């Protein structure tokens, strides 16, 4: 857990014997590229996440892997930074996609960088999905993120889907997003726009007759989910889908599915 933070900034240290010594030494190890306040946030978010995870394991028999725990920790730090520096350079989703951007959240006089992702209208949510495959046919991962009109992250997921081709993986990602949305507390109140940077997948969902025969079962599964809610499909350029892309890449080889609902 701690080494993941250090790996981002290429730091090396010997783990102290207790938490007090860790915090004292952690402050002194802050790299020059990052604000001291942000660096301390990383430490306290890690301790808080570990404590909450420990309680969940003991009292609720729910266990998180290190990757899932670290993802939660980064999300907490991103929200703390947004609260502390609302005009900071990076949006929360940008920090989650690349934690090294924490080096640049505290830059006076700058305005938050406008993402090419566009927010939905009032009463509508957007679920961006993506897939990552090693080669044209290999180990694959899928990811997705649900956001509201204010770009607030309501849910995101990352998981491995075994071995498949790129188009199958893209449809697996869409299926997973729709399945999660249908089961969520938002499905009855909001319309959802499902966005993917794979043009073929979106075209097939809009006209299933165009889909290759071997992929039609996946198409029909997605349409079965979408028929249970108010749903539209939309194609977006890859640069508008960076967070979903990052989650998909993290999903390759992931043993346990990661699903996070609303920042804690």
PDB file of C-alpha atoms in Angstrom:
ATOM      1  CA  UNK A   1       0.000   0.000   0.000  1.00  0.00           C
ATOM      2  CA  UNK A   2       2.674   2.506   1.037  1.00  0.00           C
ATOM      3  CA  UNK A   3       5.024   1.415  -1.707  1.00  0.00           C
ATOM      4  CA  UNK A   4       2.372   2.273  -4.304  1.00  0.00           C
ATOM      5  CA  UNK A   5       2.576   5.938  -3.298  1.00  0.00           C
ATOM      6  CA  UNK A   6       6.364   5.835  -3.371  1.00  0.00           C
ATOM      7  CA  UNK A   7       6.413   4.145  -6.772  1.00  0.00           C
ATOM      8  CA  UNK A   8       4.485   7.066  -8.283  1.00  0.00           C
ATOM      9  CA  UNK A   9       7.340   9.440  -7.392  1.00  0.00           C
ATOM     10  CA  UNK A  10      10.139   6.848  -7.536  1.00  0.00           C
ATOM     11  CA  UNK A  11      10.927   6.989  -3.800  1.00  0.00           C
ATOM     12  CA  UNK A  12      12.465   4.280  -1.620  1.00  0.00           C
ATOM     13  CA  UNK A  13      12.345   3.918   2.154  1.00  0.00           C
ATOM     14  CA  UNK A  14      12.435   1.340   4.944  1.00  0.00           C
ATOM     15  CA  UNK A  15       9.071   0.846   6.651  1.00  0.00           C
ATOM     16  CA  UNK A  16       9.135   2.164  10.272  1.00  0.00           C
ATOM     17  CA  UNK A  17       8.037  -0.073  13.140  1.00  0.00           C
ATOM     18  CA  UNK A  18       4.924   1.924  14.099  1.00  0.00           C
ATOM     19  CA  UNK A  19       2.426   4.430  12.693  1.00  0.00           C
ATOM     20  CA  UNK A  20       3.800   7.415  14.634  1.00  0.00           C
ATOM     21  CA  UNK A  21       7.287   6.951  13.195  1.00  0.00           C
ATOM     22  CA  UNK A  22       5.783   6.417   9.759  1.00  0.00           C
ATOM     23  CA  UNK A  23       3.920   9.754   9.847  1.00  0.00           C
ATOM     24  CA  UNK A  24       6.983  11.629  11.129  1.00  0.00           C
ATOM     25  CA  UNK A  25       9.261  10.165   8.479  1.00  0.00           C
ATOM     26  CA  UNK A  26       6.579  10.458   5.781  1.00  0.00           C
ATOM     27  CA  UNK A  27       6.466  14.235   6.152  1.00  0.00           C
ATOM     28  CA  UNK A  28      10.223  14.484   5.665  1.00  0.00           C
ATOM     29  CA  UNK A  29      10.133  12.303   2.546  1.00  0.00           C
ATOM     30  CA  UNK A  30       7.825  14.585   0.534  1.00  0.00           C
ATOM     31  CA  UNK A  31       9.250  14.908  -2.992  1.00  0.00           C
ATOM     32  CA  UNK A  32       9.985  18.424  -4.235  1.00  0.00           C
ATOM     33  CA  UNK A  33       7.324  18.110  -6.934  1.00  0.00           C
ATOM     34  CA  UNK A  34       4.373  17.748  -4.548  1.00  0.00           C
ATOM     35  CA  UNK A  35       2.770  20.045  -1.971  1.00  0.00           C
ATOM     36  CA  UNK A  36       3.504  19.048   1.622  1.00  0.00           C
ATOM     37  CA  UNK A  37      -0.202  19.270   2.408  1.00  0.00           C
ATOM     38  CA  UNK A  38      -1.099  16.871  -0.402  1.00  0.00           C
ATOM     39  CA  UNK A  39       1.664  14.478   0.651  1.00  0.00           C
ATOM     40  CA  UNK A  40       0.249  14.368   4.204  1.00  0.00           C
ATOM     41  CA  UNK A  41      -3.236  13.821   2.768  1.00  0.00           C
ATOM     42  CA  UNK A  42      -1.892  10.720   1.011  1.00  0.00           C
ATOM     43  CA  UNK A  43      -0.662   9.330   4.335  1.00  0.00           C
ATOM     44  CA  UNK A  44      -3.815  10.040   6.328  1.00  0.00           C
ATOM     45  CA  UNK A  45      -6.075   8.783   3.545  1.00  0.00           C
ATOM     46  CA  UNK A  46      -4.068   5.549   3.503  1.00  0.00           C
ATOM     47  CA  UNK A  47      -4.353   5.109   7.279  1.00  0.00           C
ATOM     48  CA  UNK A  48      -8.079   5.853   7.204  1.00  0.00           C
ATOM     49  CA  UNK A  49      -8.658   3.441   4.312  1.00  0.00           C
ATOM     50  CA  UNK A  50      -6.676   0.676   6.027  1.00  0.00           C
ATOM     51  CA  UNK A  51      -8.592   1.230   9.283  1.00  0.00           C
ATOM     52  CA  UNK A  52     -11.988   1.118   7.546  1.00  0.00           C
ATOM     53  CA  UNK A  53     -10.955  -1.947   5.557  1.00  0.00           C
ATOM     54  CA  UNK A  54      -9.777  -3.678   8.730  1.00  0.00           C
ATOM     55  CA  UNK A  55     -13.148  -2.983  10.401  1.00  0.00           C
ATOM     56  CA  UNK A  56     -15.016  -4.295   7.371  1.00  0.00           C
ATOM     57  CA  UNK A  57     -12.937  -7.463   7.427  1.00  0.00           C
ATOM     58  CA  UNK A  58     -13.434  -8.043  11.172  1.00  0.00           C
ATOM     59  CA  UNK A  59     -17.080  -7.051  11.577  1.00  0.00           C
ATOM     60  CA  UNK A  60     -18.611  -7.554   8.116  1.00  0.00           C
ATOM     61  CA  UNK A  61     -16.361 -10.281   6.673  1.00  0.00           C
ATOM     62  CA  UNK A  62     -15.628  -8.056   3.664  1.00  0.00           C
ATOM     63  CA  UNK A  63     -12.035  -8.069   2.471  1.00  0.00           C
ATOM     64  CA  UNK A  64     -10.366  -5.741  -0.035  1.00  0.00           C
ATOM     65  CA  UNK A  65      -7.249  -6.463  -2.037  1.00  0.00           C
ATOM     66  CA  UNK A  66      -4.383  -3.963  -2.052  1.00  0.00           C
ATOM     67  CA  UNK A  67      -5.270  -2.626  -5.521  1.00  0.00           C
ATOM     68  CA  UNK A  68      -8.877  -1.970  -4.551  1.00  0.00           C
ATOM     69  CA  UNK A  69      -7.808  -0.383  -1.275  1.00  0.00           C
ATOM     70  CA  UNK A  70      -5.358   1.909  -3.056  1.00  0.00           C
ATOM     71  CA  UNK A  71      -8.013   2.975  -5.584  1.00  0.00           C
ATOM     72  CA  UNK A  72     -10.291   4.001  -2.707  1.00  0.00           C
ATOM     73  CA  UNK A  73      -7.422   5.890  -1.081  1.00  0.00           C
ATOM     74  CA  UNK A  74      -6.621   7.871  -4.237  1.00  0.00           C
ATOM     75  CA  UNK A  75     -10.289   8.781  -4.656  1.00  0.00           C
ATOM     76  CA  UNK A  76     -10.420  10.127  -1.098  1.00  0.00           C
ATOM     77  CA  UNK A  77      -7.317  12.247  -1.641  1.00  0.00           C
ATOM     78  CA  UNK A  78      -8.768  13.568  -4.905  1.00  0.00           C
ATOM     79  CA  UNK A  79     -11.941  14.685  -3.139  1.00  0.00           C
ATOM     80  CA  UNK A  80      -9.998  16.287  -0.290  1.00  0.00           C
ATOM     81  CA  UNK A  81      -7.855  18.208  -2.782  1.00  0.00           C
ATOM     82  CA  UNK A  82     -10.926  19.381  -4.703  1.00  0.00           C
ATOM     83  CA  UNK A  83     -12.429  20.646  -1.446  1.00  0.00           C
ATOM     84  CA  UNK A  84      -9.188  22.354  -0.375  1.00  0.00           C
ATOM     85  CA  UNK A  85      -8.323  23.834  -3.799  1.00  0.00           C
ATOM     86  CA  UNK A  86     -11.582  24.079  -5.813  1.00  0.00           C
ATOM     87  CA  UNK A  87      -9.806  26.037  -8.567  1.00  0.00           C
ATOM     88  CA  UNK A  88      -6.969  23.536  -8.869  1.00  0.00           C
ATOM     89  CA  UNK A  89      -5.735  22.405 -12.246  1.00  0.00           C
ATOM     90  CA  UNK A  90      -7.089  18.855 -12.322  1.00  0.00           C
ATOM     91  CA  UNK A  91     -10.593  17.462 -12.001  1.00  0.00           C
ATOM     92  CA  UNK A  92     -11.204  14.551  -9.611  1.00  0.00           C
ATOM     93  CA  UNK A  93     -11.536  12.107 -12.505  1.00  0.00           C
ATOM     94  CA  UNK A  94      -8.147  13.227 -13.882  1.00  0.00           C
ATOM     95  CA  UNK A  95      -6.439  12.507 -10.541  1.00  0.00           C
ATOM     96  CA  UNK A  96      -8.080   9.083 -10.245  1.00  0.00           C
ATOM     97  CA  UNK A  97      -6.901   8.249 -13.760  1.00  0.00           C
ATOM     98  CA  UNK A  98      -3.324   9.348 -12.975  1.00  0.00           C
ATOM     99  CA  UNK A  99      -2.439   9.873  -9.265  1.00  0.00           C
ATOM    100  CA  UNK A 100       0.863  11.542 -10.225  1.00  0.00           C
ATOM    101  CA  UNK A 101      -1.242  14.608 -11.077  1.00  0.00           C
ATOM    102  CA  UNK A 102      -1.474  15.221  -7.343  1.00  0.00           C
ATOM    103  CA  UNK A 103       1.827  17.039  -7.876  1.00  0.00           C
ATOM    104  CA  UNK A 104      -0.100  19.795  -9.640  1.00  0.00           C
ATOM    105  CA  UNK A 105      -3.350  20.204  -7.709  1.00  0.00           C
ATOM    106  CA  UNK A 106      -2.104  23.239  -5.741  1.00  0.00           C
ATOM    107  CA  UNK A 107      -1.170  25.832  -8.323  1.00  0.00           C
ATOM    108  CA  UNK A 108      -2.243  29.366  -7.404  1.00  0.00           C
ATOM    109  CA  UNK A 109      -3.926  31.502 -10.001  1.00  0.00           C
ATOM    110  CA  UNK A 110      -4.868  28.614 -12.306  1.00  0.00           C
ATOM    111  CA  UNK A 111      -8.324  27.565 -13.346  1.00  0.00           C
ATOM    112  CA  UNK A 112      -9.375  23.930 -13.372  1.00  0.00           C
ATOM    113  CA  UNK A 113      -8.494  22.383 -16.682  1.00  0.00           C
ATOM    114  CA  UNK A 114     -11.564  21.816 -18.824  1.00  0.00           C
ATOM    115  CA  UNK A 115     -11.965  18.161 -19.642  1.00  0.00           C
ATOM    116  CA  UNK A 116     -13.094  17.202 -23.114  1.00  0.00           C
ATOM    117  CA  UNK A 117     -15.649  14.989 -21.446  1.00  0.00           C
ATOM    118  CA  UNK A 118     -18.968  16.852 -21.510  1.00  0.00           C
ATOM    119  CA  UNK A 119     -21.474  16.695 -18.685  1.00  0.00           C
ATOM    120  CA  UNK A 120     -25.020  15.452 -19.311  1.00  0.00           C
ATOM    121  CA  UNK A 121     -28.083  17.625 -18.879  1.00  0.00           C
ATOM    122  CA  UNK A 122     -30.047  17.859 -15.671  1.00  0.00           C
ATOM    123  CA  UNK A 123     -31.815  14.628 -14.761  1.00  0.00           C
ATOM    124  CA  UNK A 124     -29.375  12.574 -16.843  1.00  0.00           C
ATOM    125  CA  UNK A 125     -26.229  10.625 -15.946  1.00  0.00           C
ATOM    126  CA  UNK A 126     -23.360   9.468 -18.150  1.00  0.00           C
ATOM    127  CA  UNK A 127     -21.720   6.058 -17.941  1.00  0.00           C
ATOM    128  CA  UNK A 128     -18.442   5.924 -19.888  1.00  0.00           C
ATOM    129  CA  UNK A 129     -17.010   2.476 -20.605  1.00  0.00           C
ATOM    130  CA  UNK A 130     -13.863   1.098 -22.196  1.00  0.00           C
ATOM    131  CA  UNK A 131     -11.897  -2.112 -22.641  1.00  0.00           C
ATOM    132  CA  UNK A 132      -8.210  -3.031 -22.797  1.00  0.00           C
ATOM    133  CA  UNK A 133      -6.791  -6.174 -24.408  1.00  0.00           C
ATOM    134  CA  UNK A 134      -3.213  -7.426 -24.588  1.00  0.00           C
ATOM    135  CA  UNK A 135      -2.751  -7.795 -28.331  1.00  0.00           C
ATOM    136  CA  UNK A 136      -5.610  -8.456 -30.734  1.00  0.00           C
ATOM    137  CA  UNK A 137      -6.669 -11.475 -28.669  1.00  0.00           C
ATOM    138  CA  UNK A 138      -5.492 -11.884 -25.099  1.00  0.00           C
ATOM    139  CA  UNK A 139      -6.052 -11.047 -21.446  1.00  0.00           C
ATOM    140  CA  UNK A 140      -8.663  -8.315 -21.228  1.00  0.00           C
ATOM    141  CA  UNK A 141      -9.965  -5.817 -18.709  1.00  0.00           C
ATOM    142  CA  UNK A 142     -12.991  -3.544 -18.686  1.00  0.00           C
ATOM    143  CA  UNK A 143     -13.804  -0.363 -16.818  1.00  0.00           C
ATOM    144  CA  UNK A 144     -16.443   2.295 -16.530  1.00  0.00           C
ATOM    145  CA  UNK A 145     -17.373   5.431 -14.611  1.00  0.00           C
ATOM    146  CA  UNK A 146     -20.799   6.949 -13.889  1.00  0.00           C
ATOM    147  CA  UNK A 147     -20.946  10.749 -13.477  1.00  0.00           C
ATOM    148  CA  UNK A 148     -23.653  13.345 -12.999  1.00  0.00           C
ATOM    149  CA  UNK A 149     -24.261  16.815 -14.452  1.00  0.00           C
ATOM    150  CA  UNK A 150     -21.616  18.289 -12.123  1.00  0.00           C
ATOM    151  CA  UNK A 151     -18.988  15.691 -13.140  1.00  0.00           C
ATOM    152  CA  UNK A 152     -19.301  14.068  -9.710  1.00  0.00           C
ATOM    153  CA  UNK A 153     -18.284  10.403  -9.782  1.00  0.00           C
ATOM    154  CA  UNK A 154     -21.178   8.288  -8.537  1.00  0.00           C
ATOM    155  CA  UNK A 155     -19.769   4.868  -9.347  1.00  0.00           C
ATOM    156  CA  UNK A 156     -16.876   3.230 -11.132  1.00  0.00           C
ATOM    157  CA  UNK A 157     -15.742  -0.313 -11.845  1.00  0.00           C
ATOM    158  CA  UNK A 158     -12.702  -2.221 -13.046  1.00  0.00           C
ATOM    159  CA  UNK A 159     -12.501  -5.969 -13.660  1.00  0.00           C
ATOM    160  CA  UNK A 160     -10.800  -8.682 -15.660  1.00  0.00           C
ATOM    161  CA  UNK A 161     -12.845 -10.608 -18.228  1.00  0.00           C
ATOM    162  CA  UNK A 162     -10.413 -13.358 -19.163  1.00  0.00           C
ATOM    163  CA  UNK A 163      -9.164 -13.875 -22.721  1.00  0.00           C
ATOM    164  CA  UNK A 164     -11.054 -12.378 -25.665  1.00  0.00           C
ATOM    165  CA  UNK A 165     -10.832 -10.021 -28.646  1.00  0.00           C
ATOM    166  CA  UNK A 166     -11.195  -6.237 -28.486  1.00  0.00           C
ATOM    167  CA  UNK A 167     -14.781  -6.011 -29.738  1.00  0.00           C
ATOM    168  CA  UNK A 168     -16.019  -8.663 -27.319  1.00  0.00           C
ATOM    169  CA  UNK A 169     -14.279  -6.852 -24.467  1.00  0.00           C
ATOM    170  CA  UNK A 170     -15.923  -3.537 -25.432  1.00  0.00           C
ATOM    171  CA  UNK A 171     -19.332  -5.214 -25.290  1.00  0.00           C
ATOM    172  CA  UNK A 172     -18.484  -6.892 -21.970  1.00  0.00           C
ATOM    173  CA  UNK A 173     -17.712  -3.405 -20.598  1.00  0.00           C
ATOM    174  CA  UNK A 174     -21.048  -2.045 -21.801  1.00  0.00           C
ATOM    175  CA  UNK A 175     -22.899  -5.059 -20.366  1.00  0.00           C
ATOM    176  CA  UNK A 176     -21.238  -4.606 -16.988  1.00  0.00           C
ATOM    177  CA  UNK A 177     -22.058  -0.889 -16.877  1.00  0.00           C
ATOM    178  CA  UNK A 178     -25.713  -1.463 -17.754  1.00  0.00           C
ATOM    179  CA  UNK A 179     -26.019  -4.321 -15.274  1.00  0.00           C
ATOM    180  CA  UNK A 180     -24.628  -2.135 -12.478  1.00  0.00           C
ATOM    181  CA  UNK A 181     -26.791   0.830 -13.430  1.00  0.00           C
ATOM    182  CA  UNK A 182     -30.012  -1.211 -13.588  1.00  0.00           C
ATOM    183  CA  UNK A 183     -29.318  -2.501 -10.061  1.00  0.00           C
ATOM    184  CA  UNK A 184     -28.365   0.937  -8.713  1.00  0.00           C
ATOM    185  CA  UNK A 185     -30.396   3.466  -6.747  1.00  0.00           C
ATOM    186  CA  UNK A 186     -30.202   5.908  -9.679  1.00  0.00           C
ATOM    187  CA  UNK A 187     -31.937   3.737 -12.301  1.00  0.00           C
ATOM    188  CA  UNK A 188     -35.494   4.797 -11.476  1.00  0.00           C
ATOM    189  CA  UNK A 189     -34.788   8.509 -11.156  1.00  0.00           C
ATOM    190  CA  UNK A 190     -32.315   9.213 -13.967  1.00  0.00           C
ATOM    191  CA  UNK A 191     -31.879   8.600 -17.655  1.00  0.00           C
ATOM    192  CA  UNK A 192     -28.432   7.265 -18.534  1.00  0.00           C
ATOM    193  CA  UNK A 193     -26.281   7.985 -21.570  1.00  0.00           C
ATOM    194  CA  UNK A 194     -23.860   5.136 -22.148  1.00  0.00           C
ATOM    195  CA  UNK A 195     -20.733   6.348 -23.933  1.00  0.00           C
ATOM    196  CA  UNK A 196     -17.999   4.308 -25.587  1.00  0.00           C
ATOM    197  CA  UNK A 197     -15.113   5.252 -27.845  1.00  0.00           C
ATOM    198  CA  UNK A 198     -15.723   2.109 -29.930  1.00  0.00           C
ATOM    199  CA  UNK A 199     -17.854   3.279 -32.839  1.00  0.00           C
ATOM    200  CA  UNK A 200     -18.740  -0.222 -34.023  1.00  0.00           C
ATOM    201  CA  UNK A 201     -20.134  -1.264 -30.641  1.00  0.00           C
ATOM    202  CA  UNK A 202     -22.383   1.814 -30.484  1.00  0.00           C
ATOM    203  CA  UNK A 203     -23.594   1.315 -34.067  1.00  0.00           C
ATOM    204  CA  UNK A 204     -24.450  -2.325 -33.342  1.00  0.00           C
ATOM    205  CA  UNK A 205     -26.411  -1.381 -30.236  1.00  0.00           C
ATOM    206  CA  UNK A 206     -28.361   1.133 -32.293  1.00  0.00           C
ATOM    207  CA  UNK A 207     -28.912  -1.396 -35.112  1.00  0.00           C
ATOM    208  CA  UNK A 208     -28.264  -5.018 -33.969  1.00  0.00           C
ATOM    209  CA  UNK A 209     -28.660  -6.342 -37.517  1.00  0.00           C
ATOM    210  CA  UNK A 210     -25.276  -4.789 -38.363  1.00  0.00           C
ATOM    211  CA  UNK A 211     -23.441  -6.809 -35.690  1.00  0.00           C
ATOM    212  CA  UNK A 212     -21.372  -9.902 -36.574  1.00  0.00           C
ATOM    213  CA  UNK A 213     -23.265 -13.090 -35.798  1.00  0.00           C
ATOM    214  CA  UNK A 214     -20.884 -14.229 -33.055  1.00  0.00           C
ATOM    215  CA  UNK A 215     -21.367 -10.958 -31.140  1.00  0.00           C
ATOM    216  CA  UNK A 216     -25.144 -10.680 -31.337  1.00  0.00           C
ATOM    217  CA  UNK A 217     -25.700 -12.517 -28.076  1.00  0.00           C
ATOM    218  CA  UNK A 218     -23.684  -9.844 -26.242  1.00  0.00           C
ATOM    219  CA  UNK A 219     -25.579  -7.118 -28.107  1.00  0.00           C
ATOM    220  CA  UNK A 220     -28.940  -8.593 -27.107  1.00  0.00           C
ATOM    221  CA  UNK A 221     -27.804  -8.876 -23.480  1.00  0.00           C
ATOM    222  CA  UNK A 222     -26.958  -5.171 -23.448  1.00  0.00           C
ATOM    223  CA  UNK A 223     -30.266  -4.265 -25.060  1.00  0.00           C
ATOM    224  CA  UNK A 224     -32.134  -6.400 -22.523  1.00  0.00           C
ATOM    225  CA  UNK A 225     -30.500  -4.413 -19.705  1.00  0.00           C
ATOM    226  CA  UNK A 226     -31.055  -1.058 -21.418  1.00  0.00           C
ATOM    227  CA  UNK A 227     -34.756  -1.806 -21.993  1.00  0.00           C
ATOM    228  CA  UNK A 228     -35.287  -1.778 -18.229  1.00  0.00           C
ATOM    229  CA  UNK A 229     -34.181   1.859 -17.865  1.00  0.00           C
ATOM    230  CA  UNK A 230     -34.185   5.084 -19.855  1.00  0.00           C
ATOM    231  CA  UNK A 231     -31.000   4.697 -21.869  1.00  0.00           C
ATOM    232  CA  UNK A 232     -29.265   6.199 -24.887  1.00  0.00           C
ATOM    233  CA  UNK A 233     -26.023   5.118 -26.562  1.00  0.00           C
ATOM    234  CA  UNK A 234     -23.407   7.594 -27.730  1.00  0.00           C
ATOM    235  CA  UNK A 235     -20.004   7.349 -29.408  1.00  0.00           C
ATOM    236  CA  UNK A 236     -17.240   9.677 -28.150  1.00  0.00           C
ATOM    237  CA  UNK A 237     -13.603  10.241 -29.187  1.00  0.00           C
ATOM    238  CA  UNK A 238     -10.980   8.375 -27.192  1.00  0.00           C
ATOM    239  CA  UNK A 239      -9.706  11.540 -25.508  1.00  0.00           C
ATOM    240  CA  UNK A 240     -13.126  11.974 -23.878  1.00  0.00           C
ATOM    241  CA  UNK A 241     -12.880   8.525 -22.333  1.00  0.00           C
ATOM    242  CA  UNK A 242      -9.570   8.663 -20.447  1.00  0.00           C
ATOM    243  CA  UNK A 243     -10.840   7.636 -17.007  1.00  0.00           C
ATOM    244  CA  UNK A 244     -12.731   4.601 -18.310  1.00  0.00           C
ATOM    245  CA  UNK A 245      -9.648   3.680 -20.345  1.00  0.00           C
ATOM    246  CA  UNK A 246      -7.449   3.811 -17.242  1.00  0.00           C
ATOM    247  CA  UNK A 247      -9.893   1.646 -15.270  1.00  0.00           C
ATOM    248  CA  UNK A 248     -10.005  -0.886 -18.112  1.00  0.00           C
ATOM    249  CA  UNK A 249      -6.208  -1.128 -18.226  1.00  0.00           C
ATOM    250  CA  UNK A 250      -6.132  -1.698 -14.461  1.00  0.00           C
ATOM    251  CA  UNK A 251      -8.699  -4.453 -14.937  1.00  0.00           C
ATOM    252  CA  UNK A 252      -6.415  -6.621 -17.085  1.00  0.00           C
ATOM    253  CA  UNK A 253      -5.444  -9.540 -14.882  1.00  0.00           C
ATOM    254  CA  UNK A 254      -7.420  -8.229 -11.886  1.00  0.00           C
ATOM    255  CA  UNK A 255      -8.552 -11.204  -9.779  1.00  0.00           C
ATOM    256  CA  UNK A 256     -11.443  -9.490  -8.009  1.00  0.00           C
ATOM    257  CA  UNK A 257     -13.886  -7.037  -9.483  1.00  0.00           C
ATOM    258  CA  UNK A 258     -13.584  -3.467  -8.198  1.00  0.00           C
ATOM    259  CA  UNK A 259     -16.873  -1.578  -7.828  1.00  0.00           C
ATOM    260  CA  UNK A 260     -16.975   1.720  -5.917  1.00  0.00           C
ATOM    261  CA  UNK A 261     -20.191   3.626  -5.225  1.00  0.00           C
ATOM    262  CA  UNK A 262     -19.979   7.354  -4.405  1.00  0.00           C
ATOM    263  CA  UNK A 263     -16.851   8.721  -2.683  1.00  0.00           C
ATOM    264  CA  UNK A 264     -16.628   7.829   1.014  1.00  0.00           C
TER     265      UNK A 264
END
